[in-house]
């Protein structure tokens, strides 16, 4: 590894937090950082929901959990295993001091008459949301807090939206848990990046 900038190294996926509340002004600042991510056509095809109340965390965990339960049972998993997975997921969501839910919208996107270009335009928005989430997590780490990106909403965007009573056009796609890292947390040593396998010079 040629040496990554310290601010990139500081971002880790941390899933265990203390009970310390996350200040709302800090959350707003990190969401502002998300909002300067590159986006197609100078648009803002995303919306962010800051969640720090037990009721909202519970509603989101329940809404996504029920959909996951149905999917896992349809996959043929044993009911006891399904219960275990859903309970652990619920605890991860409700146990985080704060959550930031990233939603996609069509705001500012170009509308095309054909499916191919409409899909490409939606892909641009999705890539932009990924960049926004990375900005948010880097800002969280820079402030000395911890976060973890949870992919669950991508598998049940309508359920996540409806659980929180969000507008119809807001489709949740990324969930970030945020808090102060447990003092006992020790990040694993990152494995070397196999650059020769991942990069080609032409």
Coordinates of N, CA and C in Angstrom, one line a residue:
X1 N 0.9 -1.2 0.0 CA 0.0 0.0 0.0 C 0.9 1.2 0.0
X2 N 0.6 2.2 -0.8 CA 1.5 3.4 -1.0 C 1.2 4.4 0.1
X3 N 0.3 4.2 1.0 CA 0.0 5.2 2.0 C -1.2 6.0 1.8
X4 N -2.3 5.6 2.5 CA -3.6 6.3 2.3 C -3.6 7.5 3.2
X5 N -4.3 8.6 2.8 CA -4.5 9.7 3.7 C -5.1 9.3 5.0
X6 N -4.7 9.9 6.1 CA -5.2 9.6 7.4 C -6.7 9.7 7.5
X7 N -7.3 10.7 6.9 CA -8.8 10.9 7.0 C -9.5 9.7 6.4
X8 N -8.9 9.0 5.4 CA -9.5 7.8 4.8 C -9.3 6.6 5.7
X9 N -8.2 6.5 6.3 CA -7.9 5.4 7.2 C -8.8 5.5 8.5
X10 N -9.2 6.7 8.8 CA -9.9 6.8 10.1 C -11.3 6.3 10.0
X11 N -11.9 6.1 8.8 CA -13.2 5.6 8.6 C -13.2 4.1 8.7
X12 N -13.9 3.6 9.7 CA -14.0 2.1 9.9 C -15.5 1.8 10.0
X13 N -15.9 0.5 9.7 CA -17.2 0.1 9.9 C -17.3 -0.4 11.4
X14 N -18.0 0.4 12.2 CA -18.0 0.1 13.7 C -19.5 -0.1 14.0
X15 N -19.8 -1.3 14.7 CA -21.2 -1.7 14.9 C -21.5 -1.6 16.4
X16 N -20.6 -1.3 17.3 CA -20.8 -1.3 18.7 C -20.6 0.1 19.3
X17 N -21.6 0.6 19.9 CA -21.5 2.0 20.4 C -21.8 2.2 21.9
X18 N -21.3 3.3 22.4 CA -21.8 3.6 23.8 C -23.2 4.2 23.7
X19 N -23.7 4.5 24.9 CA -25.1 5.1 24.9 C -25.1 6.6 24.7
X20 N -23.9 7.2 24.5 CA -23.9 8.6 24.4 C -24.7 9.1 23.2
X21 N -25.6 10.1 23.4 CA -26.4 10.6 22.4 C -25.6 11.4 21.4
X22 N -26.0 11.4 20.1 CA -25.4 12.2 19.1 C -26.0 13.5 19.0
X23 N -25.3 14.6 19.1 CA -25.9 15.9 19.0 C -26.6 16.2 17.7
X24 N -27.7 16.8 17.7 CA -28.4 17.0 16.4 C -27.7 17.9 15.5
X25 N -27.0 18.9 16.0 CA -26.2 19.8 15.2 C -25.1 19.1 14.5
X26 N -24.5 18.1 15.2 CA -23.5 17.3 14.6 C -24.0 16.5 13.4
X27 N -25.2 15.9 13.6 CA -25.8 15.1 12.5 C -26.1 16.0 11.3
X28 N -26.6 17.2 11.6 CA -26.9 18.1 10.5 C -25.6 18.5 9.7
X29 N -24.5 18.7 10.5 CA -23.2 19.0 9.8 C -22.8 17.8 8.9
X30 N -22.9 16.6 9.4 CA -22.5 15.5 8.6 C -23.4 15.3 7.4
X31 N -24.7 15.6 7.5 CA -25.6 15.5 6.4 C -25.2 16.6 5.4
X32 N -24.8 17.8 5.9 CA -24.3 18.8 4.9 C -23.1 18.3 4.1
X33 N -22.2 17.6 4.8 CA -21.1 17.0 4.1 C -21.5 16.0 3.0
X34 N -22.6 15.3 3.3 CA -23.1 14.3 2.3 C -23.6 15.1 1.1
X35 N -24.2 16.3 1.4 CA -24.9 17.0 0.3 C -23.9 17.7 -0.7
X36 N -22.6 17.7 -0.4 CA -21.7 18.3 -1.4 C -21.1 17.2 -2.3
X37 N -21.6 16.0 -2.2 CA -21.1 14.9 -3.1 C -21.5 15.2 -4.5
X38 N -20.7 14.7 -5.5 CA -21.1 14.9 -6.9 C -22.4 14.3 -7.2
X39 N -23.2 14.9 -8.0 CA -24.5 14.4 -8.4 C -24.7 14.8 -9.9
X40 N -25.6 14.0 -10.6 CA -25.8 14.2 -12.0 C -26.6 15.5 -12.2
X41 N -26.1 16.3 -13.2 CA -26.8 17.5 -13.7 C -26.9 18.5 -12.6
X42 N -26.0 18.6 -11.6 CA -26.0 19.5 -10.5 C -27.3 19.3 -9.7
X43 N -27.8 18.1 -9.7 CA -29.1 17.8 -9.0 C -28.8 17.4 -7.6
X44 N -29.9 17.1 -6.9 CA -29.8 16.6 -5.5 C -30.8 15.4 -5.4
X45 N -30.5 14.3 -6.0 CA -31.5 13.2 -6.1 C -31.6 12.3 -4.9
X46 N -31.3 12.9 -3.7 CA -31.4 12.2 -2.5 C -32.0 13.1 -1.4
X47 N -32.5 12.4 -0.4 CA -33.0 13.0 0.8 C -32.5 12.2 2.0
X48 N -32.3 12.9 3.1 CA -31.7 12.2 4.3 C -32.7 12.3 5.4
X49 N -32.9 11.3 6.2 CA -33.7 11.2 7.3 C -32.8 11.0 8.5
X50 N -32.8 11.9 9.5 CA -32.0 11.8 10.7 C -32.9 11.2 11.8
X51 N -32.5 10.1 12.3 CA -33.4 9.3 13.3 C -32.7 9.1 14.6
X52 N -33.3 9.7 15.7 CA -32.6 9.5 17.0 C -33.7 9.2 18.1
X53 N -34.9 9.0 17.7 CA -35.9 8.7 18.7 C -36.2 7.2 18.8
X54 N -36.4 6.6 19.9 CA -36.6 5.2 20.0 C -37.8 4.7 19.2
X55 N -38.9 5.5 19.1 CA -40.1 5.1 18.4 C -39.8 5.0 16.9
X56 N -39.0 5.9 16.3 CA -38.7 5.9 14.9 C -37.7 4.7 14.6
X57 N -36.8 4.5 15.5 CA -35.8 3.4 15.2 C -36.6 2.1 15.3
X58 N -37.5 1.9 16.2 CA -38.3 0.7 16.4 C -39.1 0.5 15.1
X59 N -39.8 1.6 14.7 CA -40.7 1.4 13.5 C -39.9 1.0 12.3
X60 N -38.7 1.6 12.1 CA -37.9 1.2 10.9 C -37.4 -0.2 11.0
X61 N -36.9 -0.6 12.2 CA -36.5 -2.0 12.4 C -37.6 -3.0 12.2
X62 N -38.8 -2.7 12.7 CA -39.9 -3.6 12.5 C -40.3 -3.7 11.0
X63 N -40.4 -2.6 10.4 CA -40.8 -2.6 9.0 C -39.9 -3.4 8.1
X64 N -38.6 -3.1 8.2 CA -37.6 -3.9 7.4 C -37.5 -5.3 7.9
X65 N -37.6 -5.5 9.2 CA -37.5 -6.9 9.7 C -38.6 -7.8 9.2
X66 N -39.8 -7.3 9.1 CA -40.9 -8.2 8.7 C -40.7 -8.6 7.2
X67 N -40.2 -7.7 6.4 CA -39.9 -8.0 5.0 C -38.8 -9.0 4.9
X68 N -37.7 -8.8 5.7 CA -36.6 -9.8 5.7 C -37.1 -11.1 6.2
X69 N -37.9 -11.2 7.2 CA -38.4 -12.4 7.7 C -39.1 -13.2 6.6
X70 N -40.0 -12.5 5.8 CA -40.7 -13.2 4.7 C -39.8 -13.7 3.7
X71 N -38.8 -12.9 3.3 CA -37.8 -13.3 2.3 C -37.0 -14.5 2.8
X72 N -36.5 -14.5 4.0 CA -35.7 -15.6 4.5 C -36.5 -16.9 4.6
X73 N -37.8 -16.8 5.0 CA -38.6 -18.0 5.1 C -38.9 -18.5 3.7
X74 N -39.1 -17.6 2.7 CA -39.3 -18.0 1.3 C -38.0 -18.7 0.8
X75 N -36.8 -18.3 1.3 CA -35.6 -18.9 0.9 C -35.4 -20.3 1.5
X76 N -36.2 -20.7 2.4 CA -36.1 -22.0 3.0 C -35.4 -22.1 4.3
X77 N -35.0 -20.9 4.9 CA -34.3 -21.0 6.2 C -35.2 -21.5 7.3
X78 N -34.6 -22.2 8.3 CA -35.4 -22.6 9.4 C -35.9 -21.5 10.2
X79 N -37.2 -21.6 10.7 CA -37.8 -20.4 11.4 C -36.9 -20.0 12.6
X80 N -36.3 -20.9 13.3 CA -35.5 -20.5 14.4 C -34.3 -19.6 14.0
X81 N -33.7 -20.0 12.9 CA -32.6 -19.2 12.3 C -33.1 -17.8 11.9
X82 N -34.2 -17.8 11.3 CA -34.8 -16.5 10.8 C -35.1 -15.6 12.0
X83 N -35.6 -16.2 13.1 CA -35.9 -15.4 14.3 C -34.6 -14.8 14.8
X84 N -33.6 -15.6 14.8 CA -32.3 -15.1 15.4 C -31.7 -13.9 14.5
X85 N -31.8 -14.1 13.2 CA -31.2 -13.1 12.3 C -32.0 -11.8 12.4
X86 N -33.4 -11.9 12.5 CA -34.2 -10.7 12.5 C -34.0 -10.0 13.9
X87 N -34.0 -10.7 15.0 CA -33.8 -10.1 16.3 C -32.5 -9.4 16.4
X88 N -31.4 -10.0 15.8 CA -30.1 -9.3 15.9 C -30.1 -8.1 15.0
X89 N -30.8 -8.1 13.9 CA -30.9 -6.9 13.0 C -31.6 -5.8 13.8
X90 N -32.7 -6.2 14.4 CA -33.5 -5.2 15.1 C -32.7 -4.5 16.2
X91 N -31.9 -5.3 16.9 CA -31.0 -4.8 18.0 C -30.0 -3.9 17.5
X92 N -29.4 -4.2 16.3 CA -28.4 -3.3 15.7 C -29.0 -2.0 15.4
X93 N -30.2 -1.9 14.8 CA -30.8 -0.7 14.4 C -31.3 0.1 15.6
X94 N -32.0 -0.5 16.6 CA -32.5 0.2 17.7 C -31.4 0.6 18.7
X95 N -30.3 -0.2 18.7 CA -29.3 0.1 19.7 C -28.3 1.2 19.3
X96 N -28.3 1.6 18.1 CA -27.5 2.7 17.7 C -28.0 4.0 18.2
X97 N -27.2 4.9 18.7 CA -27.7 6.2 19.2 C -28.4 7.0 18.1
X98 N -27.9 6.9 16.9 CA -28.6 7.7 15.8 C -28.4 6.9 14.5
X99 N -29.4 7.2 13.6 CA -29.3 6.6 12.2 C -29.5 7.8 11.2
X100 N -28.9 7.6 10.1 CA -29.1 8.5 8.9 C -29.6 7.6 7.8
X101 N -30.8 7.8 7.3 CA -31.3 7.0 6.2 C -31.3 7.8 4.9
X102 N -30.5 7.3 3.9 CA -30.4 8.0 2.7 C -31.4 7.5 1.7
X103 N -32.2 8.4 1.1 CA -33.3 8.0 0.2 C -33.0 8.6 -1.2
X104 N -33.4 7.9 -2.2 CA -33.3 8.3 -3.6 C -34.6 9.0 -4.0
X105 N -34.5 10.0 -4.9 CA -35.6 10.6 -5.5 C -35.3 10.8 -7.0
X106 N -36.2 11.2 -7.8 CA -36.0 11.6 -9.2 C -35.7 13.1 -9.3
X107 N -35.6 13.8 -8.2 CA -35.5 15.2 -8.3 C -34.3 15.7 -9.1
X108 N -34.5 16.4 -10.2 CA -33.4 16.9 -11.0 C -32.8 15.9 -12.0
X109 N -33.4 14.7 -12.1 CA -32.9 13.7 -13.0 C -33.6 14.0 -14.4
X110 N -32.9 13.6 -15.5 CA -33.5 13.7 -16.8 C -34.5 12.6 -17.0
X111 N -35.5 12.9 -17.7 CA -36.6 11.9 -18.0 C -36.4 11.5 -19.5
X112 N -36.3 10.2 -19.8 CA -36.1 9.7 -21.1 C -37.3 8.8 -21.5
X113 N -37.6 8.7 -22.8 CA -38.7 7.9 -23.2 C -38.4 6.4 -23.2
X114 N -37.1 6.0 -23.1 CA -36.8 4.6 -23.2 C -36.3 4.1 -21.9
X115 N -36.5 2.8 -21.6 CA -36.1 2.2 -20.4 C -34.6 2.2 -20.1
X116 N -33.8 2.0 -21.2 CA -32.4 1.9 -21.0 C -31.8 3.2 -20.4
X117 N -32.2 4.3 -21.0 CA -31.7 5.6 -20.5 C -32.3 6.0 -19.1
X118 N -33.5 5.6 -18.9 CA -34.1 5.9 -17.6 C -33.4 5.1 -16.5
X119 N -33.0 3.8 -16.8 CA -32.3 3.0 -15.9 C -30.9 3.6 -15.6
X120 N -30.2 4.1 -16.7 CA -28.9 4.7 -16.6 C -29.0 6.0 -15.7
X121 N -30.0 6.7 -15.8 CA -30.2 8.0 -15.1 C -30.4 7.6 -13.6
X122 N -31.2 6.6 -13.3 CA -31.4 6.1 -11.9 C -30.0 5.6 -11.4
X123 N -29.2 5.0 -12.2 CA -27.9 4.5 -11.8 C -27.0 5.7 -11.4
X124 N -27.1 6.8 -12.1 CA -26.4 8.0 -11.8 C -26.7 8.5 -10.4
X125 N -28.0 8.4 -10.1 CA -28.5 8.9 -8.8 C -28.0 7.9 -7.7
X126 N -28.0 6.6 -8.0 CA -27.6 5.7 -7.0 C -26.1 5.8 -6.7
X127 N -25.3 6.0 -7.8 CA -23.8 6.3 -7.6 C -23.6 7.6 -6.7
X128 N -24.4 8.6 -7.0 CA -24.3 9.8 -6.3 C -24.6 9.6 -4.8
X129 N -25.7 8.8 -4.5 CA -26.0 8.5 -3.1 C -24.8 7.8 -2.4
X130 N -24.2 6.9 -3.1 CA -23.0 6.2 -2.6 C -21.9 7.2 -2.2
X131 N -21.7 8.2 -3.1 CA -20.7 9.2 -2.8 C -21.1 10.1 -1.6
X132 N -22.4 10.4 -1.5 CA -22.9 11.2 -0.4 C -22.7 10.4 0.9
X133 N -23.0 9.1 0.9 CA -22.9 8.3 2.2 C -21.4 8.3 2.6
X134 N -20.5 8.1 1.6 CA -19.1 8.1 1.9 C -18.7 9.5 2.5
X135 N -19.1 10.6 2.0 CA -18.8 11.9 2.5 C -19.3 12.0 4.0
X136 N -20.5 11.5 4.2 CA -21.1 11.5 5.6 C -20.2 10.7 6.5
X137 N -19.8 9.5 6.1 CA -19.1 8.7 7.0 C -17.7 9.2 7.3
X138 N -17.1 9.8 6.3 CA -15.8 10.4 6.5 C -15.9 11.6 7.4
X139 N -16.9 12.4 7.3 CA -17.1 13.5 8.2 C -17.4 13.0 9.7
X140 N -18.1 12.0 9.8 CA -18.4 11.4 11.1 C -17.0 10.9 11.8
X141 N -16.2 10.2 11.0 CA -14.9 9.8 11.5 C -14.0 11.0 11.8
X142 N -14.0 12.0 11.0 CA -13.2 13.1 11.2 C -13.5 13.8 12.5
X143 N -14.8 13.7 12.9 CA -15.2 14.4 14.2 C -15.0 13.5 15.4
X144 N -14.5 12.3 15.2 CA -14.2 11.4 16.3 C -15.3 10.5 16.7
X145 N -16.3 10.4 15.8 CA -17.4 9.5 16.0 C -17.3 8.2 15.1
X146 N -18.2 7.3 15.2 CA -18.1 6.1 14.5 C -19.4 5.8 13.7
X147 N -19.3 5.0 12.7 CA -20.5 4.7 11.8 C -20.3 3.4 11.1
X148 N -21.4 2.9 10.6 CA -21.5 1.7 9.8 C -22.6 1.8 8.8
X149 N -22.3 1.4 7.6 CA -23.2 1.4 6.5 C -24.0 0.1 6.5
X150 N -25.3 0.2 6.5 CA -26.2 -1.0 6.5 C -26.9 -1.0 5.2
X151 N -26.9 -2.1 4.5 CA -27.5 -2.2 3.1 C -28.9 -2.6 3.1
X152 N -29.5 -2.9 4.3 CA -30.8 -3.5 4.3 C -31.9 -2.7 3.6
X153 N -31.9 -1.3 3.6 CA -33.0 -0.7 2.9 C -33.1 -0.9 1.4
X154 N -31.9 -1.3 0.8 CA -32.0 -1.6 -0.7 C -32.9 -2.8 -1.0
X155 N -33.1 -3.7 0.0 CA -33.8 -4.9 -0.3 C -35.3 -4.7 0.1
X156 N -35.6 -3.5 0.7 CA -37.0 -3.3 1.1 C -37.3 -1.8 1.2
X157 N -37.0 -1.1 0.1 CA -37.2 0.4 0.2 C -38.6 0.9 0.5
X158 N -39.6 0.2 -0.1 CA -41.0 0.6 0.2 C -41.4 0.4 1.7
X159 N -40.9 -0.7 2.2 CA -41.2 -1.0 3.6 C -40.6 0.0 4.6
X160 N -39.3 0.3 4.3 CA -38.6 1.3 5.1 C -39.3 2.7 5.0
X161 N -39.7 3.0 3.8 CA -40.3 4.3 3.6 C -41.6 4.4 4.4
X162 N -42.4 3.3 4.2 CA -43.8 3.3 4.8 C -43.7 3.2 6.3
X163 N -42.7 2.5 6.8 CA -42.6 2.4 8.3 C -42.4 3.8 8.9
X164 N -41.7 4.7 8.2 CA -41.5 6.0 8.8 C -42.4 7.1 8.3
X165 N -43.4 6.7 7.4 CA -44.3 7.6 6.9 C -43.7 8.7 6.0
X166 N -42.7 8.3 5.2 CA -42.0 9.2 4.3 C -42.8 9.5 3.1
X167 N -42.5 10.5 2.3 CA -43.2 10.8 1.1 C -43.1 9.6 0.1
X168 N -44.0 9.4 -0.7 CA -44.1 8.3 -1.7 C -42.8 8.3 -2.6
X169 N -42.3 9.5 -3.0 CA -41.2 9.5 -3.9 C -39.8 9.4 -3.2
X170 N -39.8 9.2 -1.9 CA -38.5 9.0 -1.2 C -38.3 7.5 -1.1
X171 N -37.3 6.9 -1.7 CA -37.0 5.5 -1.7 C -35.7 5.2 -0.9
X172 N -35.8 4.7 0.3 CA -34.6 4.5 1.1 C -33.7 3.4 0.5
X173 N -32.4 3.7 0.5 CA -31.4 2.8 -0.1 C -30.2 2.6 0.7
X174 N -29.9 3.5 1.7 CA -28.7 3.3 2.5 C -29.0 3.8 3.9
X175 N -28.6 3.0 4.9 CA -28.8 3.3 6.3 C -27.4 3.4 6.9
X176 N -27.1 4.4 7.7 CA -25.9 4.6 8.4 C -26.2 4.7 9.9
X177 N -25.6 3.7 10.7 CA -25.7 3.9 12.1 C -24.6 4.7 12.6
X178 N -24.8 5.5 13.6 CA -23.9 6.5 14.1 C -23.8 6.5 15.6
X179 N -22.6 6.6 16.2 CA -22.5 6.7 17.6 C -21.1 6.9 18.0
X180 N -20.8 6.9 19.3 CA -19.5 6.9 19.8 C -19.0 5.4 20.0
X181 N -17.9 5.1 19.4 CA -17.4 3.7 19.4 C -17.2 3.2 20.9
X182 N -17.6 1.9 21.1 CA -17.3 1.3 22.3 C -15.8 1.4 22.6
X183 N -15.4 1.7 23.8 CA -14.0 1.8 24.2 C -13.2 0.6 23.9
X184 N -13.8 -0.6 23.9 CA -13.1 -1.9 23.7 C -12.9 -2.2 22.2
X185 N -13.5 -1.4 21.4 CA -13.4 -1.6 19.9 C -12.0 -1.6 19.5
X186 N -11.5 -2.6 18.7 CA -10.2 -2.6 18.1 C -10.4 -2.9 16.6
X187 N -10.1 -2.0 15.7 CA -10.3 -2.3 14.3 C -9.3 -3.3 13.8
X188 N -9.8 -4.2 13.0 CA -8.9 -5.2 12.4 C -7.9 -4.6 11.5
X189 N -6.8 -5.2 11.3 CA -5.8 -4.7 10.4 C -6.3 -4.9 9.0
X190 N -6.3 -3.8 8.2 CA -6.8 -4.0 6.9 C -5.8 -4.8 6.0
X191 N -6.4 -5.7 5.3 CA -5.5 -6.6 4.5 C -4.9 -5.7 3.3
X192 N -3.7 -6.1 2.8 CA -3.1 -5.4 1.7 C -4.1 -5.4 0.5
X193 N -4.0 -4.3 -0.2 CA -4.8 -4.1 -1.4 C -4.1 -4.8 -2.6
X194 N -4.7 -5.8 -3.2 CA -4.1 -6.5 -4.3 C -4.2 -5.6 -5.6
X195 N -3.4 -4.6 -5.6 CA -3.6 -3.6 -6.7 C -3.4 -4.2 -8.1
X196 N -2.5 -5.1 -8.2 CA -2.3 -5.7 -9.5 C -3.5 -6.5 -10.0
X197 N -4.3 -7.0 -9.1 CA -5.5 -7.7 -9.5 C -6.7 -6.7 -9.8
X198 N -6.6 -5.5 -9.2 CA -7.8 -4.6 -9.2 C -7.6 -3.5 -10.2
X199 N -6.4 -3.3 -10.6 CA -6.1 -2.1 -11.5 C -5.3 -2.6 -12.7
X200 N -5.6 -2.0 -13.9 CA -4.8 -2.3 -15.1 C -4.4 -1.0 -15.7
X201 N -3.1 -1.0 -16.1 CA -2.6 0.2 -16.8 C -2.7 -0.1 -18.3
X202 N -3.1 0.9 -19.0 CA -3.1 0.8 -20.5 C -2.4 2.0 -21.1

